[in-house]
Amino acid sequence: MMSGVRAGLVGVGPVGDAIVAVLKEHGFPLAEPLRVLATSCRTEVLCEEEFLVQETCEEAFQGLDVVFFAGREGAKGASVQWGHCALDAGAWCIDNGSDFRMDPNVPLVVPEVNMDAVTSTTRLIANPNCSTIQMVVPLAPLHRVAKIKRIVVSTYQAVSGWGKAAMEELQSQVPQWGAGGPVEFDPSVFTRPIALDCLPHIDRFTPSGYTKEELKMVNETRKILGVPDLPVTATTVRVPVMMGHAESVNVEFEKEISAERAREILSDPDQSPGVVVIDGPTQDPNAADLRKAPEELQYPTQADVLKPGWRDSVLVGRIRQDETVHSGLNLWVVSDNLRKGAATNAVQIAEKLIERGMLG
Ligand SMILES: NC(=O)c1ccc[n+]([C@@H]2O[C@H](COP(=O)([O-])OP(=O)(O)OC[C@H]3O[C@@H](n4cnc5c(N)ncnc54)[C@H](OP(=O)(O)O)[C@@H]3O)[C@@H](O)[C@H]2O)c1
């Protein structure tokens, strides 16, 4: 009989806050209060609850069963600096950052797609990039049926994907923009004002001309779907939206698949767990008055991800045949980057470990 899980969290930014929210909402079986760590000791309010934050150190991981890493990436980042201490202490580590995602010994997991990548020897699991997670959740069930040949994706990503500083940047710039004055910006966050502009620049540029975010979408999608040479090409764009990423996804398939069949597959929770299709004639009886067009189609937008029933889902709409190829589809895919794109996915991995008797 399970006695509960002793869990820790490293990082109290937007992702850390969302992890606390998801643990609470999902009724995650904590055996003791969540242990919260960051770079310094202080109190922090996360999801409306005050936590005593401890400074991260080797001893801080003792006795934990699982640690959610939601710190910054890189050599001075949380998981590179402290991941091995958590592993040595015997805990499972679920890392939101990119440091270990492409390590062949570390499974890169979206529970709806490839939970079987976790084996009896796994202790460290990488959470994919937010934009990759929301794309593979609806593509995996279509891939199972019709085998994907090529993916072309363009993203419309919220500022919260860059963290708290970026959210503050947009919030302070919008009134300046509205007042018609010059918009001040911090070049260490975005290279230009984000109010009200779209920047085709997420993460650093690489010598190929692609950004690191674009390459993450390519490489992570291949690893998760288990097709190392899958042709994937991405353009990632930061947009002046606070929460939620949207993606225009063009997919070409080996086998024939119609838009109707795709809609059927994606609407079936057994075949497509985590997907909500919002596509087709509107159910809103007032729509005709509002839009003067009763045949208007419904579609999800970034604002929808904040609706309670949809915060942990991937919303799919605008499912259309791509008439320019033998078998192709266009999809509009929307999700909450902090929830399914990070916190929810991490917590769902831990929940699956519990379900499989590997944790708790
Ligand atoms: N935002 C998204 O949509 C999103 C989506 C998917 C994945 N991610 C990834 O998730 C992670 C967290 O994102 P975020 O937006 O919440 O970041 P953030 O706002 O920058 O917060 C990072 C947190 O980690 C702590 N931290 C950083 N380095 C640390 C270290 N060496 N030791 C201990 N604590 C450390 C910081 O502590 P202090 O508060 O003490 O400075 C801070 O609380 C990042 O790796 C990000 O790439 C983000």
Coordinates of C-alpha atoms and ligand atoms in Angstrom, one line a residue:
M1 CA 0.0 0.0 0.0
M2 CA 1.4 3.4 -1.0
S3 CA 2.2 5.8 1.9
G4 CA 2.6 8.8 -0.3
V5 CA 5.5 10.5 -2.1
R6 CA 8.2 12.8 -0.6
A7 CA 8.6 15.4 -3.3
G8 CA 10.9 18.4 -3.8
L9 CA 10.8 21.3 -6.1
V10 CA 13.8 23.3 -7.3
G11 CA 12.9 26.7 -8.7
V12 CA 10.1 29.1 -7.8
G13 CA 9.6 30.9 -11.2
P14 CA 6.4 30.6 -13.2
V15 CA 7.1 26.9 -13.9
G16 CA 7.7 26.1 -10.2
D17 CA 4.5 28.0 -9.3
A18 CA 2.5 26.0 -11.9
I19 CA 4.0 22.7 -10.5
V20 CA 2.6 23.6 -7.1
A21 CA -0.8 24.4 -8.6
V22 CA -0.9 21.1 -10.6
L23 CA 0.2 19.0 -7.6
K24 CA -2.6 20.6 -5.6
E25 CA -5.3 20.3 -8.3
H26 CA -4.4 16.7 -9.1
G27 CA -4.4 15.7 -5.4
F28 CA -0.9 14.4 -5.8
P29 CA -0.3 12.0 -2.9
L30 CA 2.4 13.9 -0.9
A31 CA 3.7 12.1 2.1
E32 CA 5.0 15.3 3.7
P33 CA 4.9 19.0 2.7
L34 CA 6.5 19.8 -0.6
R35 CA 10.2 20.7 0.0
V36 CA 10.9 23.9 -2.0
L37 CA 14.5 24.9 -3.0
A38 CA 16.0 27.9 -4.9
T39 CA 19.2 29.8 -4.9
S40 CA 18.5 31.5 -1.5
C41 CA 16.6 30.9 1.7
R42 CA 13.4 33.0 2.0
T43 CA 9.6 32.7 2.0
E44 CA 7.7 32.7 -1.3
V45 CA 4.1 32.5 -2.1
L46 CA 3.4 29.8 -4.7
C47 CA -0.1 29.1 -5.9
E48 CA -1.4 31.3 -3.0
E49 CA 0.4 29.3 -0.3
E50 CA 3.4 30.5 1.6
F51 CA 6.5 28.2 1.5
L52 CA 9.7 28.4 3.4
V53 CA 12.2 28.2 0.5
Q54 CA 15.5 26.5 1.4
E55 CA 18.8 27.3 -0.3
T56 CA 19.7 24.4 -2.5
C57 CA 22.6 22.2 -1.2
E58 CA 23.6 18.6 -1.3
E59 CA 21.8 17.7 2.0
A60 CA 18.6 19.3 0.9
F61 CA 17.7 16.2 -1.2
Q62 CA 18.0 13.7 1.5
G63 CA 14.9 11.5 2.0
L64 CA 13.1 12.7 -1.2
D65 CA 11.5 10.2 -3.6
V66 CA 11.1 12.6 -6.5
V67 CA 12.5 16.1 -7.4
F68 CA 10.9 18.4 -9.9
F69 CA 13.6 20.7 -11.4
A70 CA 12.2 24.0 -12.6
G71 CA 15.4 26.1 -12.4
R72 CA 17.3 27.8 -15.1
E73 CA 19.4 25.9 -17.7
G74 CA 23.1 25.6 -18.3
A75 CA 26.2 25.1 -16.3
K76 CA 25.0 27.2 -13.4
G77 CA 21.5 26.0 -13.7
A78 CA 19.6 23.9 -11.2
S79 CA 19.7 20.4 -12.7
V80 CA 23.3 20.5 -13.9
Q81 CA 24.4 21.8 -10.6
W82 CA 22.2 19.7 -8.3
G83 CA 20.7 16.9 -10.4
H84 CA 23.4 14.4 -9.4
C85 CA 22.9 15.2 -5.7
A86 CA 19.2 14.4 -6.0
L87 CA 20.0 11.2 -7.9
D88 CA 22.7 10.2 -5.3
A89 CA 20.1 10.8 -2.6
G90 CA 18.0 8.1 -4.4
A91 CA 15.3 10.4 -5.8
W92 CA 13.7 10.4 -9.3
C93 CA 14.5 13.6 -11.1
I94 CA 12.1 15.2 -13.6
D95 CA 13.8 18.1 -15.3
N96 CA 12.0 20.9 -17.1
G97 CA 15.2 22.3 -18.6
S98 CA 16.9 21.3 -21.8
D99 CA 20.3 20.2 -20.4
F100 CA 19.6 16.4 -20.6
R101 CA 16.9 16.2 -23.2
M102 CA 19.1 14.9 -26.0
D103 CA 21.2 12.6 -23.8
P104 CA 20.7 9.2 -25.3
N105 CA 20.6 7.7 -21.7
V106 CA 17.8 10.1 -20.6
P107 CA 14.3 9.4 -21.7
L108 CA 12.5 12.5 -23.1
V109 CA 8.9 11.9 -22.1
V110 CA 5.4 13.0 -22.9
P111 CA 3.2 10.6 -21.0
E112 CA 0.5 10.3 -23.6
V113 CA 3.1 9.4 -26.2
N114 CA 6.1 7.5 -24.9
M115 CA 6.0 6.7 -21.2
D116 CA 7.5 3.3 -22.2
A117 CA 10.8 5.1 -22.7
V118 CA 11.1 4.9 -18.9
T119 CA 12.7 1.7 -17.8
S120 CA 13.7 0.0 -14.5
T121 CA 17.1 1.7 -14.7
T122 CA 15.8 5.2 -15.4
R123 CA 16.1 7.8 -12.6
L124 CA 16.4 11.0 -14.5
I125 CA 13.6 12.0 -16.9
A126 CA 13.6 15.0 -19.2
N127 CA 10.5 17.0 -19.8
P128 CA 10.5 18.3 -23.5
N129 CA 10.3 21.9 -24.6
C130 CA 6.9 23.4 -24.2
S131 CA 6.4 23.9 -28.0
T132 CA 7.4 20.3 -28.7
I133 CA 5.1 18.8 -26.1
Q134 CA 2.0 20.4 -27.4
M135 CA 2.8 19.5 -31.0
V136 CA 3.5 15.8 -30.4
V137 CA 0.4 15.1 -28.3
P138 CA -1.9 15.4 -31.3
L139 CA 0.7 14.3 -33.9
A140 CA 1.5 10.9 -32.2
P141 CA -2.0 9.4 -32.7
L142 CA -2.1 10.6 -36.3
H143 CA 1.5 9.2 -36.8
R144 CA 0.3 5.8 -35.5
V145 CA -2.4 5.7 -38.1
A146 CA -0.9 7.4 -41.2
K147 CA 2.9 7.6 -40.5
I148 CA 4.3 11.1 -40.7
K149 CA 6.5 12.0 -43.6
R150 CA 7.3 15.6 -42.9
I151 CA 6.4 18.4 -40.4
V152 CA 6.5 22.2 -41.0
V153 CA 5.6 24.2 -37.9
S154 CA 5.4 27.9 -37.1
T155 CA 4.9 28.9 -33.5
Y156 CA 3.2 31.9 -31.8
Q157 CA 4.8 31.7 -28.3
A158 CA 3.8 33.6 -25.1
V159 CA 6.3 35.7 -23.2
S160 CA 5.8 33.5 -20.1
G161 CA 7.9 30.9 -21.9
W162 CA 10.9 33.0 -21.1
G163 CA 10.1 33.3 -17.4
K164 CA 8.9 36.0 -15.0
A165 CA 11.2 38.8 -16.3
A166 CA 9.6 38.5 -19.7
M167 CA 6.1 38.7 -18.3
E168 CA 7.0 41.8 -16.4
E169 CA 8.6 43.3 -19.6
L170 CA 5.3 42.9 -21.6
Q171 CA 3.2 44.2 -18.7
S172 CA 5.3 47.3 -18.3
Q173 CA 5.6 48.0 -22.1
V174 CA 1.9 47.8 -23.0
P175 CA 0.9 51.0 -21.2
Q176 CA 3.9 52.8 -22.7
W177 CA 2.8 51.6 -26.2
G178 CA -0.8 52.7 -25.5
A179 CA 0.4 56.2 -24.4
G180 CA 2.2 56.5 -27.8
G181 CA 5.5 57.1 -26.2
P182 CA 8.8 55.3 -26.7
V183 CA 8.8 51.8 -25.3
E184 CA 11.6 51.0 -23.0
F185 CA 13.0 47.5 -23.0
D186 CA 15.6 45.4 -21.3
P187 CA 17.8 43.9 -24.0
S188 CA 18.8 41.1 -21.7
V189 CA 15.2 39.8 -22.0
F190 CA 14.2 40.4 -25.6
T191 CA 16.3 42.2 -28.2
R192 CA 13.5 44.7 -29.0
P193 CA 10.2 45.8 -27.4
I194 CA 7.7 42.9 -27.4
A195 CA 4.8 45.4 -27.1
L196 CA 3.1 45.1 -29.6
D197 CA 5.3 43.2 -32.0
C198 CA 6.2 39.6 -33.0
L199 CA 9.8 38.5 -32.8
P200 CA 11.0 35.6 -34.9
H201 CA 13.7 34.9 -32.4
I202 CA 13.4 32.5 -29.4
D203 CA 16.6 31.5 -27.7
R204 CA 20.0 32.0 -29.4
F205 CA 20.7 31.9 -33.1
T206 CA 23.0 29.0 -34.2
P207 CA 25.4 29.2 -37.2
S208 CA 22.8 27.5 -39.4
G209 CA 20.5 30.5 -39.0
Y210 CA 18.0 28.5 -37.0
T211 CA 17.4 29.4 -33.3
K212 CA 18.1 26.9 -30.6
E213 CA 14.3 26.8 -29.9
E214 CA 13.7 25.8 -33.6
L215 CA 16.3 23.0 -33.3
K216 CA 14.8 21.8 -30.1
M217 CA 11.5 21.3 -31.9
V218 CA 13.3 19.4 -34.6
N219 CA 15.5 17.1 -32.5
E220 CA 13.0 16.6 -29.6
T221 CA 10.2 15.6 -31.9
R222 CA 12.4 13.0 -33.6
K223 CA 13.5 11.6 -30.3
I224 CA 9.9 11.4 -28.8
L225 CA 8.3 9.9 -31.9
G226 CA 11.3 7.5 -32.3
V227 CA 12.1 8.6 -35.9
P228 CA 15.7 9.9 -35.9
D229 CA 15.7 11.2 -39.4
L230 CA 12.1 12.6 -39.6
P231 CA 12.1 15.8 -41.7
V232 CA 10.9 18.6 -39.3
T233 CA 11.4 22.3 -39.9
A234 CA 10.4 25.0 -37.5
T235 CA 10.0 28.8 -37.3
T236 CA 9.5 29.9 -33.7
V237 CA 8.1 33.3 -33.0
R238 CA 7.6 35.3 -29.7
V239 CA 4.2 37.1 -29.7
P240 CA 2.9 39.7 -27.2
V241 CA 0.7 37.2 -25.4
M242 CA 1.1 36.5 -21.7
M243 CA 0.1 32.9 -21.5
G244 CA -0.3 30.0 -24.0
H245 CA 1.5 29.0 -27.2
A246 CA -0.2 28.5 -30.5
E247 CA 1.2 26.6 -33.5
S248 CA 0.4 26.3 -37.1
V249 CA 1.4 22.7 -38.0
N250 CA 1.6 21.4 -41.5
V251 CA 2.0 17.6 -41.7
E252 CA 2.6 15.3 -44.6
F253 CA 1.8 11.6 -44.2
E254 CA 2.9 8.4 -45.9
K255 CA -0.6 7.0 -45.9
E256 CA -3.9 8.7 -46.8
I257 CA -5.7 10.5 -44.1
S258 CA -8.6 12.9 -44.5
A259 CA -9.4 15.9 -42.3
E260 CA -12.6 14.1 -41.2
R261 CA -10.6 10.9 -40.2
A262 CA -8.1 13.1 -38.3
R263 CA -10.9 14.9 -36.5
E264 CA -12.3 11.5 -35.6
I265 CA -9.0 10.2 -34.2
L266 CA -8.2 13.4 -32.3
S267 CA -11.7 13.5 -30.8
D268 CA -11.4 10.0 -29.4
P269 CA -9.8 10.2 -25.9
D270 CA -8.7 6.6 -26.1
Q271 CA -6.7 7.2 -29.3
S272 CA -5.7 10.8 -28.5
P273 CA -5.5 11.3 -24.7
G274 CA -4.9 14.9 -23.7
V275 CA -6.4 16.4 -26.9
V276 CA -9.5 18.5 -27.1
V277 CA -10.8 19.2 -30.6
I278 CA -12.4 22.6 -31.0
D279 CA -13.3 22.6 -34.7
G280 CA -16.6 22.7 -36.5
P281 CA -19.8 24.7 -36.4
T282 CA -20.1 26.7 -33.2
Q283 CA -22.4 25.5 -30.5
D284 CA -22.9 29.0 -29.2
P285 CA -26.6 29.9 -29.8
N286 CA -25.6 33.6 -29.9
A287 CA -22.9 33.2 -32.4
A288 CA -25.1 34.1 -35.3
D289 CA -26.0 37.4 -33.7
L290 CA -22.4 38.1 -32.6
R291 CA -20.7 37.3 -35.8
K292 CA -23.5 37.6 -38.4
A293 CA -22.4 34.2 -39.8
P294 CA -24.1 31.1 -38.4
E295 CA -21.6 28.9 -40.4
E296 CA -18.7 30.3 -38.4
L297 CA -16.3 27.6 -37.2
Q298 CA -15.0 27.3 -33.7
Y299 CA -11.3 27.4 -33.0
P300 CA -9.1 27.6 -29.9
T301 CA -7.0 30.7 -29.1
Q302 CA -4.4 31.3 -26.5
A303 CA -7.0 32.9 -24.2
D304 CA -8.8 29.6 -24.0
V305 CA -5.9 27.8 -22.3
L306 CA -6.8 29.7 -19.1
K307 CA -10.3 28.2 -19.0
P308 CA -10.4 25.7 -16.1
G309 CA -11.3 22.6 -18.1
W310 CA -8.6 23.1 -20.7
R311 CA -5.5 24.1 -18.7
D312 CA -4.0 20.7 -18.9
S313 CA -5.1 19.9 -22.5
V314 CA -3.8 20.4 -26.0
L315 CA -6.5 22.2 -28.0
V316 CA -6.7 21.5 -31.7
G317 CA -8.7 23.3 -34.3
R318 CA -8.7 24.4 -38.0
I319 CA -8.1 20.8 -39.1
R320 CA -7.9 21.0 -42.9
Q321 CA -6.6 19.0 -45.8
D322 CA -3.4 20.3 -47.4
E323 CA -4.4 20.2 -51.0
T324 CA -0.9 20.7 -52.3
V325 CA 0.4 17.2 -51.4
H326 CA -0.8 13.6 -51.8
S327 CA -1.7 13.3 -48.1
G328 CA -1.4 16.3 -45.8
L329 CA -3.1 18.2 -43.1
N330 CA -3.0 21.6 -41.5
L331 CA -3.7 22.0 -37.8
W332 CA -3.9 24.8 -35.3
V333 CA -2.6 23.7 -31.9
V334 CA -2.9 25.6 -28.7
S335 CA -1.8 24.9 -25.1
D336 CA -0.7 26.4 -21.8
N337 CA 3.1 26.5 -22.0
L338 CA 3.4 26.6 -18.2
R339 CA 0.9 23.8 -17.6
K340 CA 0.9 21.0 -20.3
G341 CA 4.1 22.6 -21.7
A342 CA 5.9 22.2 -18.4
A343 CA 4.3 21.6 -15.0
T344 CA 1.4 19.3 -16.0
N345 CA 3.7 17.1 -18.1
A346 CA 6.2 16.8 -15.3
V347 CA 3.5 15.9 -12.7
Q348 CA 1.8 13.5 -15.1
I349 CA 5.2 11.7 -15.5
A350 CA 5.4 11.3 -11.7
E351 CA 1.7 10.1 -11.6
K352 CA 2.5 7.5 -14.2
L353 CA 5.5 6.3 -12.2
I354 CA 3.2 5.9 -9.2
E355 CA 0.6 4.1 -11.4
R356 CA 3.4 1.7 -12.5
G357 CA 4.6 1.0 -9.0
M358 CA 7.9 2.7 -9.6
L359 CA 7.4 5.7 -7.2
G360 CA 5.9 5.9 -3.7
Ligands
LIG1 N1 8.3 29.1 -18.9 C1 7.9 28.1 -19.7 O1 6.9 28.2 -20.5 C2 8.7 26.8 -19.7 C3 8.2 25.8 -20.4 C4 9.0 24.6 -20.4 C5 10.2 24.5 -19.8 N2 10.6 25.6 -19.1 C6 11.9 25.5 -18.4 O2 11.6 25.4 -17.0 C7 12.6 26.0 -16.2 C8 12.0 27.0 -15.3 O3 11.4 28.0 -16.0 P1 10.9 29.4 -15.4 O4 10.3 30.1 -16.5 O5 10.0 29.1 -14.2 O6 12.3 30.0 -14.9 P2 12.6 31.3 -14.0 O7 11.5 32.3 -13.9 O8 13.9 31.8 -14.5 O9 12.9 30.7 -12.5 C9 14.0 29.9 -12.3 C10 14.0 29.4 -10.8 O10 15.0 28.5 -10.6 C11 15.9 28.8 -9.6 N3 17.3 28.5 -9.9 C12 18.0 28.9 -11.0 N4 19.2 28.3 -11.0 C13 19.3 27.6 -9.8 C14 20.3 26.9 -9.2 N5 21.5 26.7 -9.7 N6 20.0 26.3 -8.0 C15 18.8 26.4 -7.4 N7 17.8 27.1 -8.0 C16 18.0 27.7 -9.1 C17 15.7 30.3 -9.4 O11 16.0 30.6 -8.1 P3 16.0 32.1 -7.5 O12 14.5 32.5 -7.5 O13 16.5 32.0 -6.1 O14 16.8 32.9 -8.4 C18 14.3 30.5 -9.8 O15 13.4 30.4 -8.7 C19 13.6 26.5 -17.2 O16 14.6 25.6 -17.4 C20 12.8 26.7 -18.5 O17 13.6 26.6 -19.6 C21 9.9 26.8 -19.1

